[in-house]
CSV table of C-alpha atoms and ligand atoms in Angstrom, one decimal:
chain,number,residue,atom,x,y,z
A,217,UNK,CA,116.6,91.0,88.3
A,218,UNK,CA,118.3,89.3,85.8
A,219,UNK,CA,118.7,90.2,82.4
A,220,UNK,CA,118.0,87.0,80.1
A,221,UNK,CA,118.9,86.9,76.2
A,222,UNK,CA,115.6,86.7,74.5
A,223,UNK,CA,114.9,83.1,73.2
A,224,UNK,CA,114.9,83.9,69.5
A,225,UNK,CA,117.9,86.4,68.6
A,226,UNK,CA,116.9,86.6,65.3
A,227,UNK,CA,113.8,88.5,65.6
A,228,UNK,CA,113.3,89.8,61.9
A,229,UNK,CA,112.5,86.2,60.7
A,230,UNK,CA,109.1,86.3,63.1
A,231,UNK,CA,106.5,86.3,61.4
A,232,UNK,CA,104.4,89.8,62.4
A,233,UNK,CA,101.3,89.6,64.2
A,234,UNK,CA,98.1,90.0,62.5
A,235,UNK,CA,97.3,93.0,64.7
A,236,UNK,CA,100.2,94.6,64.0
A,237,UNK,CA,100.5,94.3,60.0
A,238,UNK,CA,96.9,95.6,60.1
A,239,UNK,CA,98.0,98.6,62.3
A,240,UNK,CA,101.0,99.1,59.7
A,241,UNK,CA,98.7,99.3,56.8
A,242,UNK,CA,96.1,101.4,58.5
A,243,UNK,CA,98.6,103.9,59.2
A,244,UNK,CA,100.5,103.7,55.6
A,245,UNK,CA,96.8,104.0,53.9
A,246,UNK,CA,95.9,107.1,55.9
A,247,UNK,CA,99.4,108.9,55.1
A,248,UNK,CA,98.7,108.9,51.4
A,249,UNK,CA,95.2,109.7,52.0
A,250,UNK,CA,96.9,112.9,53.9
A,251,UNK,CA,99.1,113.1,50.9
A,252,UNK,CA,96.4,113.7,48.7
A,253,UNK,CA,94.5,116.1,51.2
A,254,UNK,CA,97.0,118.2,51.5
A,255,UNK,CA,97.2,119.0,47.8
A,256,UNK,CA,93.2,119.6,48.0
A,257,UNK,CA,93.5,121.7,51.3
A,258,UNK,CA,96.1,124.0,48.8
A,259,UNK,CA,93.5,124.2,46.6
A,260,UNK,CA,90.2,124.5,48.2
A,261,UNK,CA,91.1,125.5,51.8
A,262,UNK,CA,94.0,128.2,50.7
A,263,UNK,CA,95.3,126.3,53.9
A,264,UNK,CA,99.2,126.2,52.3
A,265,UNK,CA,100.9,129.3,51.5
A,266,UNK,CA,102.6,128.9,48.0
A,267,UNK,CA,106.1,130.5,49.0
A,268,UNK,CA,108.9,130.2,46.7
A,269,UNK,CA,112.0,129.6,48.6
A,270,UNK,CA,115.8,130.5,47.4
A,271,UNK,CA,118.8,129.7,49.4
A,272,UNK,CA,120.8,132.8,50.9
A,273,UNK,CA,123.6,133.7,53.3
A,274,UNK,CA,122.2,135.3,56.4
A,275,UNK,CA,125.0,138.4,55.8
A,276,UNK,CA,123.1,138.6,52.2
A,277,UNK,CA,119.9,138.5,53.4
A,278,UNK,CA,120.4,141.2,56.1
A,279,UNK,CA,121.9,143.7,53.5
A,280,UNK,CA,118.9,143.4,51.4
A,281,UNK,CA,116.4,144.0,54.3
A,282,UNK,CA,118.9,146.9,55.3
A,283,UNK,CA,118.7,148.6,51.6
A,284,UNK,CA,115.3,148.2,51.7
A,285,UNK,CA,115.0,149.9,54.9
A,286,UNK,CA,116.9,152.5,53.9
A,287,UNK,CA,115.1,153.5,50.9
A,288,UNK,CA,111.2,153.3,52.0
A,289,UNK,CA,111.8,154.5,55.6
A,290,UNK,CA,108.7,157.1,57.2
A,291,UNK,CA,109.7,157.0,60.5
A,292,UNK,CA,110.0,155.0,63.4
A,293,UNK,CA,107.6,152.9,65.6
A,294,UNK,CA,106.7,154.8,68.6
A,295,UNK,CA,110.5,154.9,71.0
A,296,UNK,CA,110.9,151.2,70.2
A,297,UNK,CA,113.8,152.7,67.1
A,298,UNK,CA,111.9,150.0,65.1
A,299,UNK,CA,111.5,151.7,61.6
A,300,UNK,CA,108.8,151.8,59.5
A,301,UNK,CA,109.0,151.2,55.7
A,302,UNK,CA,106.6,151.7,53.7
A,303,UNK,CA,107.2,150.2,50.2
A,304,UNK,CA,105.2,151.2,47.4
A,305,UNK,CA,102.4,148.9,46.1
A,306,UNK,CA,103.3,145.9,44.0
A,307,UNK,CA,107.0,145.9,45.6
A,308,UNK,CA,109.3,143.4,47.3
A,309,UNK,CA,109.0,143.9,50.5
A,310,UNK,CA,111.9,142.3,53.2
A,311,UNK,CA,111.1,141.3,56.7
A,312,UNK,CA,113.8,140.2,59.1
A,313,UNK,CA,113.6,137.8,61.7
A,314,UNK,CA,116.3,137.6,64.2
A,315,UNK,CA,116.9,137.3,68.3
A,316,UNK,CA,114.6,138.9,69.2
A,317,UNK,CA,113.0,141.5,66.9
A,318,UNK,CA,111.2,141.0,63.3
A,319,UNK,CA,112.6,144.2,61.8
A,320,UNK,CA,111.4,146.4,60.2
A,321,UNK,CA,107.7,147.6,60.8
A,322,UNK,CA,106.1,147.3,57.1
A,323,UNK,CA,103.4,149.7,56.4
A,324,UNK,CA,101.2,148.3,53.7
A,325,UNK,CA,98.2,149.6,51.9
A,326,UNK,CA,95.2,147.6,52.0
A,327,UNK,CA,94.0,145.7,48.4
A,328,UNK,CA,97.5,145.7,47.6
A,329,UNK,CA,100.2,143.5,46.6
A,330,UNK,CA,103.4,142.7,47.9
A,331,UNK,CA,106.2,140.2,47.3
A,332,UNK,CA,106.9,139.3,51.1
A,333,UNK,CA,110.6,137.9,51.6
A,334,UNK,CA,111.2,136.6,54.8
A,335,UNK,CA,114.6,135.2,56.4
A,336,UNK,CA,116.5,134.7,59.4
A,337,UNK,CA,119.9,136.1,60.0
A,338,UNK,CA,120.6,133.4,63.1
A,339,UNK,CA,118.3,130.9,64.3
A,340,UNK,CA,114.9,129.1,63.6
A,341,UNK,CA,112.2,131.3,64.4
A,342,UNK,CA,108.0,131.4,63.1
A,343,UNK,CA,106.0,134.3,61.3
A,344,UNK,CA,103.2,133.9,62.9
A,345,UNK,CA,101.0,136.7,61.7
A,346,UNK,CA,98.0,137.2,64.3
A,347,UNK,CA,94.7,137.5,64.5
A,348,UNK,CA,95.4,136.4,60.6
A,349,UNK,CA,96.7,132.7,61.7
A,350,UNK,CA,99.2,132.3,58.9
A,351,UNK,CA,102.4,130.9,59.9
A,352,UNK,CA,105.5,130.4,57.8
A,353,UNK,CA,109.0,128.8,59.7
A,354,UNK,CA,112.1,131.0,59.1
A,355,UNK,CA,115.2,129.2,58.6
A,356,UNK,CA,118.2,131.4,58.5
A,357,UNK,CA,120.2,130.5,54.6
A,358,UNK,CA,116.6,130.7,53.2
A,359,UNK,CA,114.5,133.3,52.0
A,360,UNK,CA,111.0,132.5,51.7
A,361,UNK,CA,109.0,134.8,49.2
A,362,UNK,CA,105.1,134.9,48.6
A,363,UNK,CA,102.7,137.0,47.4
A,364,UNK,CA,100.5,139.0,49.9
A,365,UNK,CA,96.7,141.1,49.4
A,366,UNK,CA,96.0,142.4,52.9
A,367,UNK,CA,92.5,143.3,52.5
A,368,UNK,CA,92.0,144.9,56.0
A,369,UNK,CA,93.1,148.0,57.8
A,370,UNK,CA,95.3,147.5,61.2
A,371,UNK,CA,98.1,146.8,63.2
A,372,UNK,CA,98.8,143.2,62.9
A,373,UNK,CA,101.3,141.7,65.4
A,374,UNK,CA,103.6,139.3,63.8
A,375,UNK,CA,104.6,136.5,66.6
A,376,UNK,CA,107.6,134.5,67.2
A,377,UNK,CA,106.0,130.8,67.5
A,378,UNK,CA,109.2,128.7,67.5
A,379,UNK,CA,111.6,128.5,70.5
A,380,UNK,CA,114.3,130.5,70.1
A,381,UNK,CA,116.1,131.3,73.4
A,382,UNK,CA,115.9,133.6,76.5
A,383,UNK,CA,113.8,136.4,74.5
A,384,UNK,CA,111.8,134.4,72.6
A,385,UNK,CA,108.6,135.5,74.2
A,386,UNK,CA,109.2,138.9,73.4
A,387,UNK,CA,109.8,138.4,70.1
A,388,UNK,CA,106.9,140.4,68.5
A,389,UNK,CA,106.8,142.6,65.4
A,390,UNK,CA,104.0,144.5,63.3
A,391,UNK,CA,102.8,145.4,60.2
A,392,UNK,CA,100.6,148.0,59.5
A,393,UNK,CA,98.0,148.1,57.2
A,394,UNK,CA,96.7,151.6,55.7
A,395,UNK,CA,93.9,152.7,53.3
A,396,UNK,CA,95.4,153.3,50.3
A,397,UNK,CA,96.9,157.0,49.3
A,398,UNK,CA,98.0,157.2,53.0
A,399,UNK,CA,101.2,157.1,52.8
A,400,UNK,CA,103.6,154.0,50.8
B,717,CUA,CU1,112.2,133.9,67.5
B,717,CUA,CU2,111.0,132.5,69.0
C-alpha cells in the first residue's frame, strides 16, 4: 500500500463540516452547563468536599503526623503496630498516606469535629473512606485539610483507590468512631 500525500496540505483552511461544528458546540455548551452543576452539586448535593489545600514537603508533613502521633497515642491496632490516636474533639487531626499503609488509626468520637489533614509522603494515592463514599486524591507536597462530623459509631475502612504499585491492594487503613466520653 502506498502512502499518498493528501490532496489539500493545508487542511486548516477547510471549511468544517456542518456535523462536526454542531458536535463542537454541543459538547462546549454541555461543559459550561457541567460548570455550573458542579457549583450547585456543592451546594445542594454536599457532593464536593470543601478542603483547603496548602503546599508541603513530604519530610514536613511526616513530622507533623509523627508529633501528632506521639502525643494522642492509646494503643495500637490489634498486632498490625498500627497506632491509634485519639485526638481530642475539635483538634487537627493528621492522616498519612504512604506505600502502603494510611497511618495512623484515628479514633474519633461521634458528633464531633475534626480538622482532617491529609498528605502523602511518596506517591499518588486516594482516601477513599468506605461504606461513607467520600474520596479525596493525596498528592504528596500537599496537604489537604477539611472539616469532618462523623455522626455514626464504627470502624470505617479507609481504601487506597489510586494505583500505586505492587501493594496497592493492600493499602487499607481505619478510623474508628466512638460514642463520646469513650476515650479521645
Ligand atoms: Cu496507595 Cu493505591
Amino acid at each position: 500500500m502506498a502512502v499518498w500525500s493528501p490532496e489539500k496540505r493545508v487542511w486548516w483552511n477547510e471549511p468544517v463540516e456542518r456535523g462536526e461544528l454542531l458536535w463542537v458546540a454541543i459538547a462546549f455548551l454541555w461543559g459550561v452547563f457541567m460548570f455550573f452543576m458542579m457549583i450547585y452539586w456543592h451546594i445542594n448535593g454536599n457532593q464536593n468536599l470543601s478542603t483547603e489545600t496548602y503546599k508541603i514537603k513530604p519530610e514536613d508533613y511526616v513530622a507533623k503526623v509523627e508529633a501528632f502521633v506521639e502525643r494522642y497515642q492509646v494503643g495500637e491496632e490489634g498486632d498490625t503496630g498500627v497506632p491509634v490516636v485519639a485526638p481530642p474533639p475539635g483538634s487537627d487531626v493528621y492522616l498519612l498516606a504512604r506505600l502502603w499503609e494510611f497511618w495512623p488509626v484515628l479514633q474519633l468520637q461521634k458528633g464531633q469535629s475534626y480538622r482532617l489533614h491529609l498528605s502523602s509522603a511518596d506517591w499518588q494515592h486516594g482516601f477513599s473512606l468506605q461504606p461513607i463514599n467520600m474520596n479525596i486524591q493525596v498528592h504528596p507536597g500537599y496537604e489537604h485539610v477539611m472539616t469532618i462530623t462523623p455522626m455514626e459509631t464504627g470502624v470505617f475502612a479507609v481504601v487506597c483507590n489510586e494505583y500505586c504499585g505492587a501493594g496497592h491492594h493492600t493499602m487499607v487503613g481505619r478510623i474508628r468512631v466512638v460514642e463520646p466520653g469513650q476515650g479521645g
